[in-house]
Each structure stands twice: as structure tokens, then as C-alpha cells.
Coordinates of C-alpha atoms in Angstrom, one line a residue:
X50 CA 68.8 72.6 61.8
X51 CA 66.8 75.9 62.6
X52 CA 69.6 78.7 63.4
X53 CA 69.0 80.9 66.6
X54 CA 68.5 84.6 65.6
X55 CA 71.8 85.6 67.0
X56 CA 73.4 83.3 64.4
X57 CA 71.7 84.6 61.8
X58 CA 72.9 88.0 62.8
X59 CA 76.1 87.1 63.1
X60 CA 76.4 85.4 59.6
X61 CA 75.0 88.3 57.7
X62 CA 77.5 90.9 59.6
X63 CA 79.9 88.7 58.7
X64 CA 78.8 88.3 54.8
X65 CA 78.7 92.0 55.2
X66 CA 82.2 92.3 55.9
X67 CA 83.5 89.9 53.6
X68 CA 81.3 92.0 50.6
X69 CA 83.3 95.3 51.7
X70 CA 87.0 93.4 51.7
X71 CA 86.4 92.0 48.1
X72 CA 84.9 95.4 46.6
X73 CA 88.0 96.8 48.1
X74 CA 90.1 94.0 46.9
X75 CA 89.1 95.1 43.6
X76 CA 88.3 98.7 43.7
X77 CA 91.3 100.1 45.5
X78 CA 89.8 103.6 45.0
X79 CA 86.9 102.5 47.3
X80 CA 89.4 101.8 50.4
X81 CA 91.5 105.1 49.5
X82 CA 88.3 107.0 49.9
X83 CA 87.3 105.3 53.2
X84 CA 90.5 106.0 54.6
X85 CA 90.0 109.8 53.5
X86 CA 86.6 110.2 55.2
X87 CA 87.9 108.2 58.1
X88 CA 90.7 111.4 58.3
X89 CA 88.3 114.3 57.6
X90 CA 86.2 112.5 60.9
X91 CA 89.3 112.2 63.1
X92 CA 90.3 116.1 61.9
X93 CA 86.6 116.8 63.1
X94 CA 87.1 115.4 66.2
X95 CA 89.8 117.2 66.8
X96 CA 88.4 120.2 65.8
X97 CA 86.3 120.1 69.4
X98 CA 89.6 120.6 71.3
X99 CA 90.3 119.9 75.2
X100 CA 92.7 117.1 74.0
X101 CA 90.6 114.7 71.9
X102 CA 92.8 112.5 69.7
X103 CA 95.7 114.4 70.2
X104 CA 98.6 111.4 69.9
X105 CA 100.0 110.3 66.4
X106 CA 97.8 110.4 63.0
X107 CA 99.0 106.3 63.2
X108 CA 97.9 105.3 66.2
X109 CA 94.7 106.7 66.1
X110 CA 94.0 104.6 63.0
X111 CA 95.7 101.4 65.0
X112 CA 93.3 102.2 67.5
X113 CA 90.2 102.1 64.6
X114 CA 91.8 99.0 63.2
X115 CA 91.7 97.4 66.8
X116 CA 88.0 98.4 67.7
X117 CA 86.8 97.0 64.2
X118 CA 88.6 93.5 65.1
X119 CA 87.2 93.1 68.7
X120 CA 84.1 91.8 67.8
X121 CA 85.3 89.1 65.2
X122 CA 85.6 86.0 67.7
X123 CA 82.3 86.7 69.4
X124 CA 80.9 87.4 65.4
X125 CA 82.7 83.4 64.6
X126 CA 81.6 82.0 67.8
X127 CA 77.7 83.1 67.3
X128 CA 77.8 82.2 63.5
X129 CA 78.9 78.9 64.4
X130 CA 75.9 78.0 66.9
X131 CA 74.2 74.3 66.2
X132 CA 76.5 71.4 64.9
X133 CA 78.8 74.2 63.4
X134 CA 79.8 75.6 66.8
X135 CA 83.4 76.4 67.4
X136 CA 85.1 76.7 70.5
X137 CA 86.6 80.1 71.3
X138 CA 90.6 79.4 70.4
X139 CA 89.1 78.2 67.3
X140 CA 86.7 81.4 66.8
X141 CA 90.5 83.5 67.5
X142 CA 92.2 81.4 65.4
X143 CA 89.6 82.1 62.4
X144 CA 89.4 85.7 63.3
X145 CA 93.3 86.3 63.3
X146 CA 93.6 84.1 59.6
X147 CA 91.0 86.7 58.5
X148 CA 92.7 89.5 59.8
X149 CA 96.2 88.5 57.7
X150 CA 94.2 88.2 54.8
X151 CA 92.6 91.3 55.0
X152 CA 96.0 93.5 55.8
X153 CA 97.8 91.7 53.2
X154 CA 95.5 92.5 50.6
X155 CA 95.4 96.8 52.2
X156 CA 99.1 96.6 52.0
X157 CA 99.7 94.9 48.9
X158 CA 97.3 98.1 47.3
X159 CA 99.9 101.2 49.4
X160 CA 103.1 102.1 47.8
X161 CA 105.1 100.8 51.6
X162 CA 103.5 97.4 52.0
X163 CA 105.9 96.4 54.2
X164 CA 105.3 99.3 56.8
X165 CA 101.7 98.9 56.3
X166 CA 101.5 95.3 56.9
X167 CA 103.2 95.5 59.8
X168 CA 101.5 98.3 61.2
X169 CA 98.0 96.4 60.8
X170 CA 99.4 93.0 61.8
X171 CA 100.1 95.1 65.2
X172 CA 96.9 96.5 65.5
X173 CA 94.8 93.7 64.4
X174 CA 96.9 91.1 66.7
X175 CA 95.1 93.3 69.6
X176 CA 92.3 93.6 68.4
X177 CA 91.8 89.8 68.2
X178 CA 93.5 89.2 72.1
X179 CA 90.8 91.7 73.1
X180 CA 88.4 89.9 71.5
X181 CA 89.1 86.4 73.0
X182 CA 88.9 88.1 76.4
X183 CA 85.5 89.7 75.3
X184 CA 84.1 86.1 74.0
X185 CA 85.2 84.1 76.9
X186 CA 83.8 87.2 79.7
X187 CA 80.8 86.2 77.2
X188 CA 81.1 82.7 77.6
X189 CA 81.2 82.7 81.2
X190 CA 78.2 82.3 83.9
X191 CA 77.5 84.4 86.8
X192 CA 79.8 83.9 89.7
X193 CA 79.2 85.8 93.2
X194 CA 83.0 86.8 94.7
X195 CA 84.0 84.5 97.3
X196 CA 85.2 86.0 100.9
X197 CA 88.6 85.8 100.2
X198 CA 88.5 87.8 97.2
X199 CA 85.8 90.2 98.7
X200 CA 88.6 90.9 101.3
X201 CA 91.7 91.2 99.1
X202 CA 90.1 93.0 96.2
X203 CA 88.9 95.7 99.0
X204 CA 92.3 95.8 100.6
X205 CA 94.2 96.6 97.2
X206 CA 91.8 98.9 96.2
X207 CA 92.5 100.8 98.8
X208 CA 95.8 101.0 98.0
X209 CA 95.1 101.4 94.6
X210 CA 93.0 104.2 95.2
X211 CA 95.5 105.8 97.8
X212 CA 98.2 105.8 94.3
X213 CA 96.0 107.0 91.7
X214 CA 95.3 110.1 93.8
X215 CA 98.8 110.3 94.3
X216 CA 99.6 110.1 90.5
X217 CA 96.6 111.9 89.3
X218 CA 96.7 114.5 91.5
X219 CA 100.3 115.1 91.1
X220 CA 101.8 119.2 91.0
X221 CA 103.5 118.0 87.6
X222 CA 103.3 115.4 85.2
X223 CA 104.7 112.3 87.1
X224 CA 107.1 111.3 83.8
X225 CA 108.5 115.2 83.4
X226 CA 111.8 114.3 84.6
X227 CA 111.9 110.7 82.5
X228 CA 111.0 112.4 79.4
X229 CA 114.4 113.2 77.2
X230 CA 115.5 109.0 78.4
X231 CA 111.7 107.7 77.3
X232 CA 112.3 109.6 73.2
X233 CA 115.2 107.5 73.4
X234 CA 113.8 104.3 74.3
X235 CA 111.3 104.8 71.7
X236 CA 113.9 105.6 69.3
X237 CA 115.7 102.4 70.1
X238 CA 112.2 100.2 69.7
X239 CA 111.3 101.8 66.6
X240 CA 114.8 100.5 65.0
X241 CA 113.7 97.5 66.0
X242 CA 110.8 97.0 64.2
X243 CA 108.0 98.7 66.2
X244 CA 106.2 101.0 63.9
X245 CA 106.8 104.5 64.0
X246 CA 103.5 105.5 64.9
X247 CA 104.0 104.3 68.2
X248 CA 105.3 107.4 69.5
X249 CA 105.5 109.2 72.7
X250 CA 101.6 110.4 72.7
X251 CA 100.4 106.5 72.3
X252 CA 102.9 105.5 74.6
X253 CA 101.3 108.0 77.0
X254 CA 97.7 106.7 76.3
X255 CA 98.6 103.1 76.4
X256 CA 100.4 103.3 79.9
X257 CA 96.7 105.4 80.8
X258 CA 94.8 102.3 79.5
X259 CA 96.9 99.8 81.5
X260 CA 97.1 102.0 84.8
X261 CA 93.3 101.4 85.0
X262 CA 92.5 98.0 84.1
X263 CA 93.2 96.8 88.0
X264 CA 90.4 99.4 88.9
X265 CA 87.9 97.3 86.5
X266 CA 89.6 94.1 88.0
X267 CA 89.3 94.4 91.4
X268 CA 85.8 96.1 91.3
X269 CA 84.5 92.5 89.7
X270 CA 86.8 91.0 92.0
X271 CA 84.9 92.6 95.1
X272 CA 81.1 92.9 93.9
X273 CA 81.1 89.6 91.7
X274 CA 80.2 88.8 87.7
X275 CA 76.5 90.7 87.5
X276 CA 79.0 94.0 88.2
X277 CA 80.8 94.3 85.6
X278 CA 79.3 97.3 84.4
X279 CA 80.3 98.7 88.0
X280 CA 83.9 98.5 87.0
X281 CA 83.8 100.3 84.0
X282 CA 81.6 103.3 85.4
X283 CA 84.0 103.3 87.5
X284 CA 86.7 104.1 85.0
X285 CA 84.5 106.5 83.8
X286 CA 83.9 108.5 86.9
X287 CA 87.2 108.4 88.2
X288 CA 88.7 109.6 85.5
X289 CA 86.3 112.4 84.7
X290 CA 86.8 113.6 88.6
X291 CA 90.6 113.4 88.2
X292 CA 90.8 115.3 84.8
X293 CA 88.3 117.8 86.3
X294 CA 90.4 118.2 89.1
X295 CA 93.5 118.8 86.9
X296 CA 92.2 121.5 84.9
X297 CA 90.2 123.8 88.0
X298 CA 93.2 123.0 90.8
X299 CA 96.6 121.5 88.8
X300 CA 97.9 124.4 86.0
X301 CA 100.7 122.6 85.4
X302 CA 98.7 120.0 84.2
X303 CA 96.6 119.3 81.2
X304 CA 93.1 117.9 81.1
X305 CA 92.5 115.9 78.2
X306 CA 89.7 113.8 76.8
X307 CA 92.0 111.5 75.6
X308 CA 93.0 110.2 79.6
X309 CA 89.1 109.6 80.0
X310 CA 89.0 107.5 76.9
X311 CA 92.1 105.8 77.9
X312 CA 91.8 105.2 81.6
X313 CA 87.6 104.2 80.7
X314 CA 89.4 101.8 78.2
X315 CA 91.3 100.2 80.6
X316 CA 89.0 99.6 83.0
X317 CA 86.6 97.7 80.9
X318 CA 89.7 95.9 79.7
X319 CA 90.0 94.8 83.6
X320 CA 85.8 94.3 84.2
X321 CA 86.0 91.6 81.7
X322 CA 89.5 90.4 82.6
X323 CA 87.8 89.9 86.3
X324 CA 84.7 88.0 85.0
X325 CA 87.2 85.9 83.5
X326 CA 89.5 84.8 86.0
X327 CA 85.9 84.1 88.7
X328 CA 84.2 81.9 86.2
X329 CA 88.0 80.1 86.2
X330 CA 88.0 80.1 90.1
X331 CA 84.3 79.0 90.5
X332 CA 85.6 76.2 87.6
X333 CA 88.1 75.2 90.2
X334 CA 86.2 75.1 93.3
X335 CA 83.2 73.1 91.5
X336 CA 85.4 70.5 89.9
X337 CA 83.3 67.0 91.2
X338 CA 85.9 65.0 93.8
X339 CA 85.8 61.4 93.2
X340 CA 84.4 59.5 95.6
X341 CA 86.0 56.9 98.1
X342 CA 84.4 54.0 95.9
X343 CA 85.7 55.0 92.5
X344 CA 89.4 55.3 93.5

């Protein structure tokens, strides 16, 4: 069996990464330092100002956990091509048992192993859901919208635009007033188990991720499959206008670069989740009927 070039890619990325677990496995030195020049870049960054990585020293390394993860479906998918080809629960599946592993082994090397596993069992767990949604917008073919989506997708973002004008153009910060009952609510969550990290700044840029994902969706939605990339420039320019807006027009409010990364996020979070659920209606619609003879 001759493996396709994308295989072959995939398989040596992956020997790559499984090389750089066992030499941290057994070098634990090698790990601490990675995590040190991993904080001297995020100190950099911040260094530039206008709100650039401004939530919690945690989640910002969540966040690097998650990005890391996202490709390891596609990765098990392509290195599975030919008779070794798994199906893309399965490619999850092997990426989620290899996440475990690895976050066991990082916390079983800190001095709070608990905390720390739980922490990258968190970020990792997203990482591979994003993933799955990544292999299977992969995995499906072009689909053009159908009328009916080309009409609803247009009316709600209509009224989707109409709110985040409302909401980003706002005098104050729409959650001023909610702010003393939201430390709370975290405080409660975090006795429960959530990690601590997860404080009111990633709270902040997760509810920014999630406000845009229906602007990626319903762009896909309206223009079809091949414009996926619409939705997330989209995200992009939005964003930027909004945050521009803020800091020439809205005092009381802050421009940050962190809101561009977030609401961008979510976006391309909603362009794939839209390519997903067309290649699932076109699936429907092109199911063969059985014919008169064979019932």
C-alpha cells in the first residue's frame, strides 16, 4: 500500500509529537523550561498593550493547551488513510486517550497534580470537540444554501446585526450593573470544581467567542460551503470596526485586542459549525427513496 503524501505528513507530525512527550516524560527539566519560554512570550505580548492577553495567567495557557489539541483528529484521521483509515469518532476518541496520557504524565511531574490535571483535562477536552468539528467541516463536500436557508439566515442576520450594534455600541459595558452577582457566581463554580483560572476576564472572552459564532453560522448558512472563509472575515471586520469605534466615540469603554481575537474566534467556530450542519441537510435531502417496486 503506497501512502498519500498527506499521510505521510501527518504520521511524522505525529512521531514528532510523541518524541517531545517521552523526552519530557523523562527530562522534566525540558517541559519546565518550555513552560518558562512559553511565559517570557505571553509577557512579550503583553508588553505591546491595547489589551492583548489581558485575562488570567491560566487561561491563557488553557487557551495554548486547546489550540495545540485542535488539530489532533484531522492529524489521526490523515495518518490513517488506505486500509488503516479511521472514521472521525474514532480519530476523537484516539486524540482524547492521547490527551489523558499526556496531562497525566505533566501533572504527575508539578507539585498540585490534581489541580493540574484537571486544569488540562478541561482545556484539552476542548480542544478535541473543536477538533471533531474541524475534521468533519473537513470531511464534508461543497453544498450550495438552499432557498429556505438563504431566506432565514438573511432574516436573522439582520436581527443579529441590529443586536451586536446595540451591544457593541453600547454607552457602558452592557454587564456593569451584573458585575458584583457574576464574582459570585464564579466563586460558587470554582468550589465546585471549575479551576480557578477561569476567572472573570476568561469568562468575559469566552461569552465574546460565543456571541459571534451565529455571525460565522448564518453567513455559511446564507452564501453556502465554498464561503466559509466569508464568515470568518467577517468576524474579523466586525470586530475591528466595533473595537475601533469604542476607542474614537465610547470613553467609557475599552478597546481591546483580546475582543478581536475572541469574537474572530467565534466566528470561525460558527463557519465550520455551518458547513457542518449543510453537508447534514444536503445528506438528508439526497437520501435515495425507495422505489414503488422494492416495497
Amino acid at each position: 500500500m503506497t501512502l498519500s503524501r498527506t499521510a505521510v505528513i501527518a504520521r511524522l507530525v505525529l512521531g514528532l509529537a510523541v518524541l517531545a512527550v517521552l523526552v519530557a516524560a523523562t527530562l522534566p527539566g525540558v517541559a519546565s523550561e518550555a513552560v518558562a519560554l512559553f511565559r517570557t512570550g505571553v509577557a512579550a505580548l503583553r508588553g505591546v498593550g491595547h489589551g492583548l492577553l489581558t485575562v488570567e495567567d491560566g487561561f491563557v495557557t488553557a487557551m495554548a493547551v486547546t489550540a495545540v489539541t485542535v488539530p489532533l483528529p484531522a492529524l489521526v484521521a490523515a495518518a490513517g488513510r488506505g486500509s488503516s483509515a479511521v472514521t472521525g469518532w474514532r480519530a476523537s476518541a484516539w486524540a482524547a486517550v492521547a490527551c489523558v496520557l499526556v496531562v497525566s504524565i505533566r501533572a504527575a511531574q508539578g507539585g498540585t497534580p490534581g489541580r493540574t490535571w484537571a486544569s488540562g483535562i478541561v482545556a484539552c477536552a476542548v480542544g478535541v470537540l473543536l477538533g471533531a468539528l474541524v475534521l468533519a467541516a473537513l470531511r464534508t463536500r461543497a453544498v450550495a444554501p438552499t432557498p429556505r436557508s438563504r431566506r432565514l439566515a438573511t432574516t436573522l442576520l439582520v436581527l443579529y446585526g441590529l443586536g451586536v450594534l446595540v451591544v457593541g455600541y453600547w454607552g457602558s459595558p452592557v454587564d456593569a450593573g451584573a458585575h458584583p452577582v457574576i464574582l459570585r457566581v464564579l466563586d460558587l463554580v470554582h468550589r465546585v470544581g471549575v479551576p480557578a483560572w477561569f476567572g472573570y476576564g476568561a469568562l468575559e472572552f469566552s461569552a465574546n467567542v460565543l456571541f459571534f459564532v451565529p455571525l460565522g453560522l448564518l453567513v455559511v448558512l446564507r452564501l453556502g460551503t465554498r464561503a466559509w472563509w466569508v464568515g470568518c472575515v467577517a468576524g474579523l471586520v466586525v470586530s475591528s470596526a466595533i473595537e475601533i469605534g469604542q476607542a474614537l466615540f465610547l470613553p467609557a469603554r475599552f478597546a481591546s485586542f483580546d475582543d478581536v481575537l475572541a469574537n474572530t474566534s467565534g466566528a470561525v467556530i460558527g463557519a465550520l459549525l455551518g458547513v457542518v450542519v449543510l453537508g447534514v441537510v444536503a445528506m438528508g435531502t439526497t437520501k435515495p427513496r425507495r422505489s414503488a417496486a422494492g416495497r
